[in-house]
Each structure stands twice: as C-alpha cells, then as structure tokens.
XYZ file of C-alpha atoms in Angstrom:
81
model
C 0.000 0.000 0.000
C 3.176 2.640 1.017
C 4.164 1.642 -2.289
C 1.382 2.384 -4.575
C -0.004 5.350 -2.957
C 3.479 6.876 -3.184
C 4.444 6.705 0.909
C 0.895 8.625 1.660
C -0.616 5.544 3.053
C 1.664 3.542 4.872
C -0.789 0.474 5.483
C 0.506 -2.598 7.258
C 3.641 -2.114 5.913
C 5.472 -0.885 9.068
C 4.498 -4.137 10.144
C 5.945 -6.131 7.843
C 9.797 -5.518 7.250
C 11.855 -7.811 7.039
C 13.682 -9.814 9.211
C 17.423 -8.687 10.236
C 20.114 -11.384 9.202
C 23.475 -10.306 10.548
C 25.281 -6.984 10.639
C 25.410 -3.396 12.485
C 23.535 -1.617 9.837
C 20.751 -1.358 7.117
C 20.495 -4.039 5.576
C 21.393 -6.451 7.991
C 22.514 -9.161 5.517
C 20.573 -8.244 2.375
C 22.078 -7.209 -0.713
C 22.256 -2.943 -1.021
C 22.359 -2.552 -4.731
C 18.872 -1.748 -6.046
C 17.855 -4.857 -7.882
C 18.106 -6.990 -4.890
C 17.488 -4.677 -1.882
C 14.098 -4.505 -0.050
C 11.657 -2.174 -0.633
C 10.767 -1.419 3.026
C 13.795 -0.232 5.125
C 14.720 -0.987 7.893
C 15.401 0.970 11.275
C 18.990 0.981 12.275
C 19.157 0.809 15.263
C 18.038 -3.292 14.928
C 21.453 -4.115 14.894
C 20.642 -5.874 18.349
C 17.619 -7.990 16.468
C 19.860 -9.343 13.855
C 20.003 -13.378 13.728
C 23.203 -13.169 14.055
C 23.093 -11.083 17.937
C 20.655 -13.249 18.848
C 21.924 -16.561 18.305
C 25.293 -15.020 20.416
C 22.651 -13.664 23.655
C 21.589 -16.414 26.097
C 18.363 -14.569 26.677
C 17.572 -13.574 23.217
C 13.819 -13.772 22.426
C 15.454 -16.279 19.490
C 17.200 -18.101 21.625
C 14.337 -18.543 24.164
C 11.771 -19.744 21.191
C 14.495 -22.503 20.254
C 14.412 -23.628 23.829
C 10.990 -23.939 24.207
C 10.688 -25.788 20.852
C 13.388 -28.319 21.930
C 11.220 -28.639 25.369
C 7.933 -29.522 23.374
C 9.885 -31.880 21.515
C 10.944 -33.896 24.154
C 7.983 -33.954 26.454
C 5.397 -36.651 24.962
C 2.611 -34.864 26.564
C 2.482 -31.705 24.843
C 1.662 -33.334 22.126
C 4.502 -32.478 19.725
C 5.069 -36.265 18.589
C-alpha cells in the first residue's frame, strides 16, 4: 500500500519488514544494490535484532523460542510427537 499510494498511506507495511540477518547496519545481511534490496527499510538501530546477535545472547527472544521448541519436543505430553 506505502508503495502504490506513493508513501501517503503507509498500510501494514510498518508491520511487515523484514527480518534482520546479521550486521550493524541497514540491511542487515541483504544485498544494497537496487535490484536486490528490499523495498521497506529498515530501522537501524536493529542491529541488536539481527540473527546473528541473537543466536550469540543467552536470553535472546530467538534463543528462548528454540528452547521452548526443543522442550515440546521432548515432552510426549504436549503433544509435539
């Protein structure tokens, strides 16, 4: 919607951009040149977000999902088997 209406109608896109990879900037592990780069930017200061802090940050919210997925795969009673 941003895009067609020319940025006057931002819709859901603020919702929707995508997910920082790895790096300390925009980006964050997509390519920059035009052809490839997304068309909703992202904010920098997500440099914290990034897969790649994450996965390094014991109490990341990523590393807290993975935990709890390796939890309801082991225990035959919540029904993950």
């Amino acid at each position: 919607m941003c895009f067609r209406s020319q940025g006057e109608n931002p819709g859901r896109d603020g919702c929707r951009v995508p997910l920082p990879w790895s790096g300390d900037r925009p980006p964050f592990g997509f390519p920059p040149s035009p052809a490839t780069r997304t068309w909703l930017t992202q904010p920098a200061g997500w440099s914290s977000l990034t897969v790649e802090a994450q996965e390094r940050d014991p109490d990341s919210t990523l590393r807290r999902y993975w935990e709890s997925l390796r939890i309801r795969r082991s225990e035959r009673r919540l029904g993950s088997r």
